[in-house]
Coordinates of C-alpha atoms in Angstrom, one line a residue:
X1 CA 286.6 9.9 259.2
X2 CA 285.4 9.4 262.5
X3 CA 282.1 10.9 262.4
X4 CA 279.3 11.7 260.2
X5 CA 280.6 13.9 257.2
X6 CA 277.9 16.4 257.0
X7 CA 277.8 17.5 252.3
X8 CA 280.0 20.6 252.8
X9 CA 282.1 20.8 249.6
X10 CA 279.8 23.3 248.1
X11 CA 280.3 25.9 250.9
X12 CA 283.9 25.9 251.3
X13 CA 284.0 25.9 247.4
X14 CA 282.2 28.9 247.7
X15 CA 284.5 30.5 249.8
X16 CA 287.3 29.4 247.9
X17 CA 285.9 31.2 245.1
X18 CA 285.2 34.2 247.3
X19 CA 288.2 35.0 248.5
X20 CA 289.5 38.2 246.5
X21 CA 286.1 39.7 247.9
X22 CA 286.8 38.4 251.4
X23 CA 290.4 39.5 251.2
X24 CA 289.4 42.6 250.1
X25 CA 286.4 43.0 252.7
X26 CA 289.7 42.4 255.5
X27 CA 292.0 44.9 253.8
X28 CA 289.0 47.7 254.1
X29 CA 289.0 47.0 258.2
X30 CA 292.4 47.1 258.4
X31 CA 292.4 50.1 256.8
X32 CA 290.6 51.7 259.9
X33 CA 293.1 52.4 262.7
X34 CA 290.4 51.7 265.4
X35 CA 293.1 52.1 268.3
X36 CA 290.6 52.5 271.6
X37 CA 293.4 53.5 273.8
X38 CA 294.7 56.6 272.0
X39 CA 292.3 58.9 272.4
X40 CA 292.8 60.6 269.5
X41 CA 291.6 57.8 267.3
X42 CA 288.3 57.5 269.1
X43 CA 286.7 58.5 266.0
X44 CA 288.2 55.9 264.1
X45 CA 286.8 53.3 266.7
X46 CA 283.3 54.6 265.7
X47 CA 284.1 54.7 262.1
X48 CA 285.0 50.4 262.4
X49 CA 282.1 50.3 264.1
X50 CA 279.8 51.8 261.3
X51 CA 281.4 50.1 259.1
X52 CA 280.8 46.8 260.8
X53 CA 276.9 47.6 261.0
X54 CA 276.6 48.3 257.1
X55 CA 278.4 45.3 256.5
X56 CA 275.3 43.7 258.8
X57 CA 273.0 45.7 257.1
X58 CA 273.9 44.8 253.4
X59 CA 274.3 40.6 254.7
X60 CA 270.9 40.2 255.7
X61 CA 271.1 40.9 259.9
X62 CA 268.2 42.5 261.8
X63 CA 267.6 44.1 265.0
X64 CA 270.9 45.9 264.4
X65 CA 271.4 47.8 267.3
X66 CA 274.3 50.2 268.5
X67 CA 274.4 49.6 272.0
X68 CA 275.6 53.4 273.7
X69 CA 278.2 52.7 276.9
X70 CA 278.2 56.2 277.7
X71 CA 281.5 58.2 279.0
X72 CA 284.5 56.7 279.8
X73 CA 285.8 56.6 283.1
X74 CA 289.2 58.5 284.5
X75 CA 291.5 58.6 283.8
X76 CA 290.8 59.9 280.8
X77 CA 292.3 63.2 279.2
X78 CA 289.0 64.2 277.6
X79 CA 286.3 64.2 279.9
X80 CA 283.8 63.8 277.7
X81 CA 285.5 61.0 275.9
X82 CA 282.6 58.6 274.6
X83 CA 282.9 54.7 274.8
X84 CA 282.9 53.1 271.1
X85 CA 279.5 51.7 271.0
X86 CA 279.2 47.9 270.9
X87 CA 277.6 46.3 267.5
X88 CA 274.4 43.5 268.4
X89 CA 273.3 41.9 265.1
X90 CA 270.7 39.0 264.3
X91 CA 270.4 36.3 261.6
X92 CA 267.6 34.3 261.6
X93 CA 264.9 34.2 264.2
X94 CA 263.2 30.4 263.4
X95 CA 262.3 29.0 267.0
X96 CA 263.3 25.6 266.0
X97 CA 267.0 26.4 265.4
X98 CA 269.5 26.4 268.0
X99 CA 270.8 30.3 268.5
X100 CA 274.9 30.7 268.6
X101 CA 276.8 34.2 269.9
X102 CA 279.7 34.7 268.7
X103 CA 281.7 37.5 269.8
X104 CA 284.7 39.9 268.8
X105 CA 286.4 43.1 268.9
X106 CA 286.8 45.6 266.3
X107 CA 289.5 47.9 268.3
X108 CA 293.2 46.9 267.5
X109 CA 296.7 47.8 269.2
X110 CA 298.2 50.7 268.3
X111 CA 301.0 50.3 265.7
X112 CA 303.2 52.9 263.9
X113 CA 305.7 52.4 260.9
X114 CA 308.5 53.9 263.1
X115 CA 308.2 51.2 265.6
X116 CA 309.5 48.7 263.2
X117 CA 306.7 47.7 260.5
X118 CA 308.1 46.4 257.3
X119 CA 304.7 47.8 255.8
X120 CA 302.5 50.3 256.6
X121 CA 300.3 48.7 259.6
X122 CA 297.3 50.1 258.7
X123 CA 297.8 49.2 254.8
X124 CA 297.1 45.1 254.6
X125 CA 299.7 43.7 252.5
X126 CA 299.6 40.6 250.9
X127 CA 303.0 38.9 250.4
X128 CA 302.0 36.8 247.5
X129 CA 304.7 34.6 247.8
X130 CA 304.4 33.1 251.2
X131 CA 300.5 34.3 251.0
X132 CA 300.7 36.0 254.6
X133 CA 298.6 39.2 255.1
X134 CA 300.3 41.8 257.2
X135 CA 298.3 44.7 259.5
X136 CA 297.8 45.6 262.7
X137 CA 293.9 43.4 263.3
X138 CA 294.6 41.0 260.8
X139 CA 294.7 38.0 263.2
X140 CA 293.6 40.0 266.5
X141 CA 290.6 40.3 266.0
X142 CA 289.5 41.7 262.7
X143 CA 290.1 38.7 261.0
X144 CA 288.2 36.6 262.7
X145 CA 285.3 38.9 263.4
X146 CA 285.3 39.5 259.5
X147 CA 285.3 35.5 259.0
X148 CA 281.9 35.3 260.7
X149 CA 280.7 37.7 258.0
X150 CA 282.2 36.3 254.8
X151 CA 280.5 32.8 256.2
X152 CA 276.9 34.5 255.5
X153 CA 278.3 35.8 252.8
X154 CA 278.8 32.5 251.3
X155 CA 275.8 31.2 252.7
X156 CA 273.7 34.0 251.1
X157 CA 275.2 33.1 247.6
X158 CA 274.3 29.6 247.8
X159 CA 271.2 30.5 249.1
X160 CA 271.7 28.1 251.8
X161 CA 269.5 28.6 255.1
X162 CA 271.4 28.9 258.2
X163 CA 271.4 26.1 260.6
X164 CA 271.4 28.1 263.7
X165 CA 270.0 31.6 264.8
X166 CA 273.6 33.8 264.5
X167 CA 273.5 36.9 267.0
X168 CA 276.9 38.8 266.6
X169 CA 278.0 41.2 269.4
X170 CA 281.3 43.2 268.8
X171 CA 282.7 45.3 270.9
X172 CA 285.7 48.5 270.4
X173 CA 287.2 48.3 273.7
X174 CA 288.9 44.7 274.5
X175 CA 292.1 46.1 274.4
X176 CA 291.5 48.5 276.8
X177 CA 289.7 46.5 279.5
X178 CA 286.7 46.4 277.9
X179 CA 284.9 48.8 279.6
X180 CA 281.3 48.5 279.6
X181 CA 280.9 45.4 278.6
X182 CA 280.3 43.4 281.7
X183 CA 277.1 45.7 282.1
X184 CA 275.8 45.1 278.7
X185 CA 275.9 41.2 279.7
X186 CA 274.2 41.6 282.3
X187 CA 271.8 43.9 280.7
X188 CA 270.6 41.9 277.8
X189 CA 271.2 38.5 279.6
X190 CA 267.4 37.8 279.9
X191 CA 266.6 40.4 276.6
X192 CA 269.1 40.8 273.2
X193 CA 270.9 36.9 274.5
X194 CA 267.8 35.6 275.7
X195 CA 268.0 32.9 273.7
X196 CA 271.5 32.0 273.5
X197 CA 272.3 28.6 273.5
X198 CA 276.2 28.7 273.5
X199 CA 279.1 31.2 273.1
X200 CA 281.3 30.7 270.4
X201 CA 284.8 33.3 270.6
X202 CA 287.6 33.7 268.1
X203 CA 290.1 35.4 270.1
X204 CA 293.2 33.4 270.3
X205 CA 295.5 31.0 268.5
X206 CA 297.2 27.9 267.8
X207 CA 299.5 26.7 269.7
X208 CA 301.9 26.1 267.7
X209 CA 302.3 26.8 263.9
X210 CA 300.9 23.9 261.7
X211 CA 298.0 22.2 263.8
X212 CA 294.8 23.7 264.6
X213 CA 293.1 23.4 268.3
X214 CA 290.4 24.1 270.4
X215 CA 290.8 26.2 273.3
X216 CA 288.5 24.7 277.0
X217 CA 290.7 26.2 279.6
X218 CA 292.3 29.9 280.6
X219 CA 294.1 30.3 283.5
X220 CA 293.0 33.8 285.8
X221 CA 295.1 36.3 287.6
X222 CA 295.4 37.7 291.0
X223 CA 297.6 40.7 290.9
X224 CA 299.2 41.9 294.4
X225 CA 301.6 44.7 295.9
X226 CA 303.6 44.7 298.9
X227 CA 304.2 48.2 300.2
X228 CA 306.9 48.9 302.6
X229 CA 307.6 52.2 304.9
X230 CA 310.8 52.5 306.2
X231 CA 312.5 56.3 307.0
X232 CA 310.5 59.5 306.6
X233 CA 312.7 60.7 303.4
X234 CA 315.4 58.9 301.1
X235 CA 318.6 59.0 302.9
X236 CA 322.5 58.9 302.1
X237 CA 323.6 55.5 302.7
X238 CA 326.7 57.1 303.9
X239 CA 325.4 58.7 306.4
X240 CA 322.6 56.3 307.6
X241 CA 323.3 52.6 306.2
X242 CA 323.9 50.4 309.0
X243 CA 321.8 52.5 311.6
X244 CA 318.4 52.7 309.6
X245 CA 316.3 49.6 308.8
X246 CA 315.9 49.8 305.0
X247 CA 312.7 48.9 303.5
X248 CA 314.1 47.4 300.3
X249 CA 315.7 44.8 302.6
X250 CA 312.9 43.9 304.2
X251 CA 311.0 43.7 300.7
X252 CA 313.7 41.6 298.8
X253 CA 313.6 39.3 301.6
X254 CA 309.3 38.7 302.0
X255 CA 309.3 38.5 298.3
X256 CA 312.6 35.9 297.7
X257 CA 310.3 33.6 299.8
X258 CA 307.5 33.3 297.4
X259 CA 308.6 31.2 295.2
X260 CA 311.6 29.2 294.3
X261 CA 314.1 29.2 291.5
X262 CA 312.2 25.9 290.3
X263 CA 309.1 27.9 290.0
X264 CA 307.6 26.2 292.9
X265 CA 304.9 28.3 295.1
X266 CA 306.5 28.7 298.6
X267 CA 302.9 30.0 299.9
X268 CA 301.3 27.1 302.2
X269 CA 297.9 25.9 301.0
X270 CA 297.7 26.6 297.8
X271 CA 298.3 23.7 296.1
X272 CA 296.1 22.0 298.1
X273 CA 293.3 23.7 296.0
X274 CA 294.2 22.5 292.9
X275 CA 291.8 20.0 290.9
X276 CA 293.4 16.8 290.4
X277 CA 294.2 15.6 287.5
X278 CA 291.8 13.0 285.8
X279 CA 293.2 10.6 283.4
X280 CA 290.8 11.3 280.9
X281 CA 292.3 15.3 281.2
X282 CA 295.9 13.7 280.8
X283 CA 295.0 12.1 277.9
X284 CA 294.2 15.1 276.1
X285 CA 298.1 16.2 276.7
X286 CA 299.6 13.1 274.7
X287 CA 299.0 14.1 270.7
X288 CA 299.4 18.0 271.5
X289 CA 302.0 18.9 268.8
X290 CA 304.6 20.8 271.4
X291 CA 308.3 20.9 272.1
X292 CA 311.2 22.4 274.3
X293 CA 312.2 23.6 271.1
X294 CA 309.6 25.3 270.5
X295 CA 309.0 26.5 274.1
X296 CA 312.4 27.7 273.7
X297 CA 312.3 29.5 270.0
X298 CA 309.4 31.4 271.8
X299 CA 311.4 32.2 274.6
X300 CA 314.8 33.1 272.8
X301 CA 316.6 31.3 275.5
X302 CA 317.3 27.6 276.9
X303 CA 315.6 27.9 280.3
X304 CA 312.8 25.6 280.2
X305 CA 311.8 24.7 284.0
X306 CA 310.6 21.2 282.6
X307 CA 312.2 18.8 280.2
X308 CA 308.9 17.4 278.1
X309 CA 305.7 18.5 276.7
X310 CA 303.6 17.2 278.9
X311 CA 304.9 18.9 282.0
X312 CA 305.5 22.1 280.3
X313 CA 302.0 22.1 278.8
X314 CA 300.9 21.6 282.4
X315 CA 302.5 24.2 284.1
X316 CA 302.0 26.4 281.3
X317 CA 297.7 25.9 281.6
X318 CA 296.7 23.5 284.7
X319 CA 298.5 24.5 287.5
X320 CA 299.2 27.7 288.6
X321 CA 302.5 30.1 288.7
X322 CA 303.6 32.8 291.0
X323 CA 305.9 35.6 288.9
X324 CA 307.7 38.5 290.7
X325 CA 307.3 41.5 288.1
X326 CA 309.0 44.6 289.7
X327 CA 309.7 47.1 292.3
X328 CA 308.8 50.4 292.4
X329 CA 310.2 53.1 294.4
X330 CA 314.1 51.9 294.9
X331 CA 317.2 53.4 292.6
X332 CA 316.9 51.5 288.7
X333 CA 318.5 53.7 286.7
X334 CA 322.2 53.2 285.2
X335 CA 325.3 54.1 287.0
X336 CA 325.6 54.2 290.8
X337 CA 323.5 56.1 293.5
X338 CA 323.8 55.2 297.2
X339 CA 320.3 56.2 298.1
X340 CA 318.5 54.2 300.4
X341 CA 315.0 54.4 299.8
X342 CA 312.2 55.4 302.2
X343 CA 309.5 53.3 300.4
X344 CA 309.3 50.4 297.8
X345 CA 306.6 48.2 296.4
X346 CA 306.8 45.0 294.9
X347 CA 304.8 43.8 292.3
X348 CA 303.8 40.1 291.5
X349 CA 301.0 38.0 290.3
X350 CA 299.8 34.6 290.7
X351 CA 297.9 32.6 287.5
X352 CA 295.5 30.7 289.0
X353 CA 293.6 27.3 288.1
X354 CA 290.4 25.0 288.6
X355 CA 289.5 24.8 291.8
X356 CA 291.7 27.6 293.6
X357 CA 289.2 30.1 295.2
X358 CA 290.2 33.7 294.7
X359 CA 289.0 35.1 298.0
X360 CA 290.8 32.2 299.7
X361 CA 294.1 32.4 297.7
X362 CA 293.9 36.2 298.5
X363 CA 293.9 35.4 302.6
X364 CA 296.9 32.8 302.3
X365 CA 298.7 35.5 300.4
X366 CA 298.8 38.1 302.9
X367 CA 298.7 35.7 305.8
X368 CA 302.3 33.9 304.7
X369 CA 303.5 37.9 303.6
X370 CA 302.5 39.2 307.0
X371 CA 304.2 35.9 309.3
X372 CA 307.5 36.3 306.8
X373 CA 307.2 40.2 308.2
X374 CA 306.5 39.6 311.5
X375 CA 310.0 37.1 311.2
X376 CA 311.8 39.9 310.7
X377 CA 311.5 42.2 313.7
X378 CA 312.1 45.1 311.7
X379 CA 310.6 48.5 312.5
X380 CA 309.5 49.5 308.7
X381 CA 305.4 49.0 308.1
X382 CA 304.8 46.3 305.2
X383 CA 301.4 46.4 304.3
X384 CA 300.6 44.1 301.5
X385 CA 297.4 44.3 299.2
X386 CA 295.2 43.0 296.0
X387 CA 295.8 45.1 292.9
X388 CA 293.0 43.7 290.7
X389 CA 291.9 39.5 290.0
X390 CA 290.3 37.6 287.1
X391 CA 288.9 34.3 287.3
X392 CA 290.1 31.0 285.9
X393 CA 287.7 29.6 282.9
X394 CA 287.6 25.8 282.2
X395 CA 284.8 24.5 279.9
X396 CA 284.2 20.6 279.1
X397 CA 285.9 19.7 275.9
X398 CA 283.5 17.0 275.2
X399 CA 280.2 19.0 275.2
X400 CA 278.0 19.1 271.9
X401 CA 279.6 22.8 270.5
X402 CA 283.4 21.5 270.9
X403 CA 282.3 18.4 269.3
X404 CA 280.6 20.1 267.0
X405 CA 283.8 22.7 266.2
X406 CA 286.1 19.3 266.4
X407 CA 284.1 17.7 263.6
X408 CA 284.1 20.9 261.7
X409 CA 288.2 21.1 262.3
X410 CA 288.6 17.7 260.8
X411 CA 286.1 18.2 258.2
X412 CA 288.7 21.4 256.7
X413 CA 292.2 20.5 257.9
X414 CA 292.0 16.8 257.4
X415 CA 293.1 16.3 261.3
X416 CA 291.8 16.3 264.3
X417 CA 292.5 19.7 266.0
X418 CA 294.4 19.3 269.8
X419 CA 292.5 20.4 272.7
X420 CA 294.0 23.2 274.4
X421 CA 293.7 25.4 277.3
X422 CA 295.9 28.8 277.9
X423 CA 298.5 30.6 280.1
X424 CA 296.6 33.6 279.9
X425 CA 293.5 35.1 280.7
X426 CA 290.0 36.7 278.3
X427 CA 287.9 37.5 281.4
X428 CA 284.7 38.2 278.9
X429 CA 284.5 34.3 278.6
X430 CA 283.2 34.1 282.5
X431 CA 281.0 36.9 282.4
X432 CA 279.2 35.0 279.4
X433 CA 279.2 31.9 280.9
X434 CA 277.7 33.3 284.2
X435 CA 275.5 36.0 282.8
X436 CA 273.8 33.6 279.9
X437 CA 274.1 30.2 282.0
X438 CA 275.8 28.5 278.7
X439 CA 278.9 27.1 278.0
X440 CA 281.6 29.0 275.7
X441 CA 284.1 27.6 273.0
X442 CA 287.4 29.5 272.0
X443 CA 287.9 28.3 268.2
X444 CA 291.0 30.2 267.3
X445 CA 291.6 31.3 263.2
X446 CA 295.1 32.5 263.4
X447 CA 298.6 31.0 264.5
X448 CA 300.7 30.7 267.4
X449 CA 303.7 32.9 265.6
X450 CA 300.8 35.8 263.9
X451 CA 302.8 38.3 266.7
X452 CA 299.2 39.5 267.8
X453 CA 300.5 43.0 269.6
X454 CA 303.8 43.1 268.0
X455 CA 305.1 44.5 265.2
X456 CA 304.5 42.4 261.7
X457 CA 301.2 41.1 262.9
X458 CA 300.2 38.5 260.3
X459 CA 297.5 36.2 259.1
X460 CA 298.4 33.6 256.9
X461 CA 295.8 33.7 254.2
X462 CA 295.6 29.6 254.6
X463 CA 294.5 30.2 257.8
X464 CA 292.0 33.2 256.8
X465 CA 290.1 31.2 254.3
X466 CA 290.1 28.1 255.9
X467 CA 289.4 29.6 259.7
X468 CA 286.0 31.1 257.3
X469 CA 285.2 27.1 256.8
X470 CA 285.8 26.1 259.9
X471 CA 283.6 28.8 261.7
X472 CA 280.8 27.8 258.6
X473 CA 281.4 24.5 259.3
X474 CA 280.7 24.2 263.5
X475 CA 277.9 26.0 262.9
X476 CA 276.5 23.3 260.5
X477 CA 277.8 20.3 262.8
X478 CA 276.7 22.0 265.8
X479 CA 272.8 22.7 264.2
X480 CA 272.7 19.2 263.7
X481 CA 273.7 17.9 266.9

C-alpha cells in the first residue's frame, strides 16, 4: 500500500453482512417509477421523494427539509404541474469535523416492458448467477444515492461516529434539466451549505468495465443553429431549380466548412484557447485501462479517428469537438420529392474545454459562419444563432478529497482507481463549485456498460456493495486528512 491504511475491515464487513437489507432497501426505489418528464408520474416523483425522507428520518438525519420549487415552467401540459421537491438532510453537526455534500437524483428515465426489457423495469431483478441487478435507477442514480444511506446504516450498527458532518441534497428533476435547482444553490449557499467543505457526486461511471476511476474533468457544450431564408414558399424544383437560389445549398455548404472528415475544427481561433497540456496531466493518461477495441465495441463500428488510447482519451475529454447533428426544414422522409425548400436550419454543437471562453467561442462562431456567407453572394438571409451553452468543469485530481476517494478506491478494490475526465457534460457540478466556493469530486459506483438510459439498465451487485465501501471509506480518509 502506498499510503496510511486507515482499520476499516470492520465497516466493509458490516456491509458485507448487510447486504440482503441494502439490496432490498434498492429494490423498494426501484420499485417507484419516479419518471419527472411524464407528467403523469409526477406523483410517483413525490412518492421517491417521501420515501427518501423516511429513510433519513429512521437513519438518524436532522433538519430534514423538503425544499418547495414551485410550478414548472411551459411547456408544460398541466399548468399547474408542481416541481418534485428537493430532499436536504443532515448528519452530525460537531464543529470540529469537516462537512461533505453529496448529492443525487431520485427521478429516473422512463422505461417500459414493450421497449425491449427482458424484466419488468420497475421490478429489480437479481440475476443470481452473474449477480447483476436489473431496473430502470439501478445505476442512474438510485443506486448510488441509496449507497450514501446504507453507509450510515452500517455506521449506525457499529455504532461508529461519523468522521465528517454528511448533508445530503437530492433532487427529482436531473433528467429533465433540473429545473430549480440552480436557485436552490444559490439560495442556501451562505444558509443550508453554509458549511460545506467539498462536493462529493455519484453520477457517472467507469470507464471501462473492470477498473474503477475518479472523474476531475467534464467537457461543456455550446449548442448553435444556422437559419437560412431563401423563396417565400417551397417550390417545384421543376419549375424553379436552376433560377432560384436554394437555401439548403447555401446551408450544406457554410456547415461542410466547419469541420473536417478528420474531426478537425475548421473555425479560426479556437484552438488557440485551449490549455496546454502539462506533463504531469499526460501522465495521468498512461495506466488508463482503454482500447480501440473497446472504443469500437461501444461504437459498433471500426471508425476510430485515432489509432491509440492516449489520443482517443484526449480527444474524447481535453480538447474539444465540433458535431453536425441535423437539418430541419428540407425533404427526409423515404422515397423521392423534388421540393426545394424555402427554409432550413442546421443544427450542431461544439464540446468545449479548459480554457475556451464561451462568450468568445460564441463570437468566432458566427463571425467564420457569417464571412463563409458573405463568400457566397447568394440572395437567401443566413442568420446564425446560440441555442443554449454549459460550461466546461475541470477540478485538481490531486486535492485532499480525490486523495482521499483514491485511498479509499485502493483501500476496496486493491488498485489504484485511473483518473478520468468525460466527453459529456453534469452542469450542477459548476453551479456548486461557484455557488459554495469548494471543489467537487465525481466518484462513480456503476460501470461503463450499466446502459444508464437504455433498456436493461444494470448494476452489478460487486459494484453496489463495494461502491457502499468506497463512499464509507472517502469519507473516513478524507476526515482524517
Amino acid at each position: 500500500m502506498s499510503y496510511d491504511k486507515l482499520p476499516l475491515e470492520p465497516l466493509f464487513k458490516k456491509i458485507d453482512e448487510l447486504k440482503p437489507k441494502f439490496i432490498e432497501r434498492l429494490r423498494k426505489a426501484i420499485a417507484i417509477p419516479s419518471v419527472s418528464s411524464d407528467e403523469t408520474l409526477r406523483p410517483r416523483v413525490v412518492d421517491m421523494a417521501n420515501f427518501l425522507k423516511n429513510e433519513l428520518t429512521t437513519l438518524g438525519f436532522h433538519d430534514i427539509q423538503m425544499k418547495d420549487l414551485g410550478i414548472q415552467p411551459p411547456p408544460v401540459a398541466d399548468p399547474n404541474l408542481k416541481l418534485p421537491p428537493i430532499v436536504l438532510g443532515r448528519f452530525g453537526n460537531d464543529a470540529s469535523k469537516k462537512t461533505v455534500l453529496v448529492y443525487g437524483h431520485y427521478d429516473v428515465q422512463p422505461a417500459l416492458k414493450e421497449d425491449g426489457w427482458a424484466t419488468d423495469p420497475f421490478d429489480m431483478y437479481h440475476d443470481e448467477a452473474k449477480d447483476i441487478l436489473f431496473g430502470r435507477g439501478t445505476t442512474d442514480d438510485k443506486g448510488p444515492v441509496i449507497g450514501w444511506l446504507n453507509v450510515i446504516e452500517a455506521h449506525n450498527e457499529l455504532k461508529w461516529e461519523l468522521p465528517v458532518n454528511l448533508v445530503v441534497c437530492f433532487e427529482g428533476m436531473e433528467e429533465s434539466g433540473s429545473l430549480g435547482l440552480e436557485g436552490l444553490i444559490a439560495k442556501e449557499a451562505k444558509q443550508y451549505f453554509s458549511k460545506v467543505d467539498t462536493v462529493c457526486i455519484s453520477d457517472n461511471y467507469w470507464l471501462g468495465t473492470s477498473k474503477p476511476v475518479l472523474t476531475y474533468g467534464l467537457r461543456g457544450c455550446n449548442y448553435y443553429q444556422i437559419i437560412v431564408n431563401g423563396p417565400g414558399a417551397d417550390l417545384h424544383s421543376g419549375i424553379f431549380g436552376g433560377i432560384v437560389a436554394e437555401p439548403m445549398t447555401d446551408l450544406i455548404k457554410v456547415m461542410s466548412q466547419l469541420v473536417d472528415s478528420t474531426g478537425k475544427i475548421l473555425i479560426p481561433g479556437i484552438d488557440d484557447m485551449i490549455a496546454p497540456l502539462t506533463d504531469k496531466e499526460d501522465a495521468l493518461y498512461d495506466d488508463i485501462d482503454f482500447s480501440v477495441e473497446e472504443l469500437n465495441a461501444a461504437s459498433g463500428s471500426k471508425t476510430s479517428l485515432h489509432d491509440n488510447k492516449k489520443d482517443i482519451l484526449k480527444h474524447r475529454w481535453r480538447y474539444p469537438s465540433l458535431s453536425l447533428h441535423g437539418i430541419e426544414g428540407g425533404f427526409s422522409g423515404a422515397g423521392a420529392k423534388t421540393v426545394i425548400p424555402a427554409k432550413v436550419i442546421g443544427k450542431f454543437s461544439i464540446r468545449t474545454v479548459p480554457d475556451i471562453d464561451s462568450a468568445k467561442l460564441d463570437q468566432l462562431v458566427f463571425d467564420h459562419v457569417n464571412k463563409l456567407n458573405a463568400q457566397l453572394n447568394s440572395p437567401n438571409t443566413l442568420k446564425v444563432e446560440l441555442i443554449h451553452d454549459g460550461n466546461y468543469w475541470v477540478s485538481n485530481p490531486f486535492n485532499e478529497a480525490f486523495t482521499a476517494a483514491a485511498k479509499a478506491t485502493e483501500d476496496v478494490w486493491n488498485i489504484k482507481p485511473d483518473f478520468t475526465r468525460e466527453g459529456g457534460s453534469i452542469p450542477i457540478t459548476i453551479t456548486f463549485e461557484k455557488e459554495l466556493g469548494t471543489d467537487v469530486l465525481l466518484l462513480p459506483m456503476g460501470r461503463g456498460d450499466d446502459g444508464a438510459h437504455s433498456i436493461n439498465e444494470k448494476l452489478n451487485l460487486s459494484n453496489y456493495i463495494n461502491g457502499c465501501k468506497t463512499l464509507g471509506g472517502y469519507l473516513h480518509y478524507y476526515g482524517k486528512s
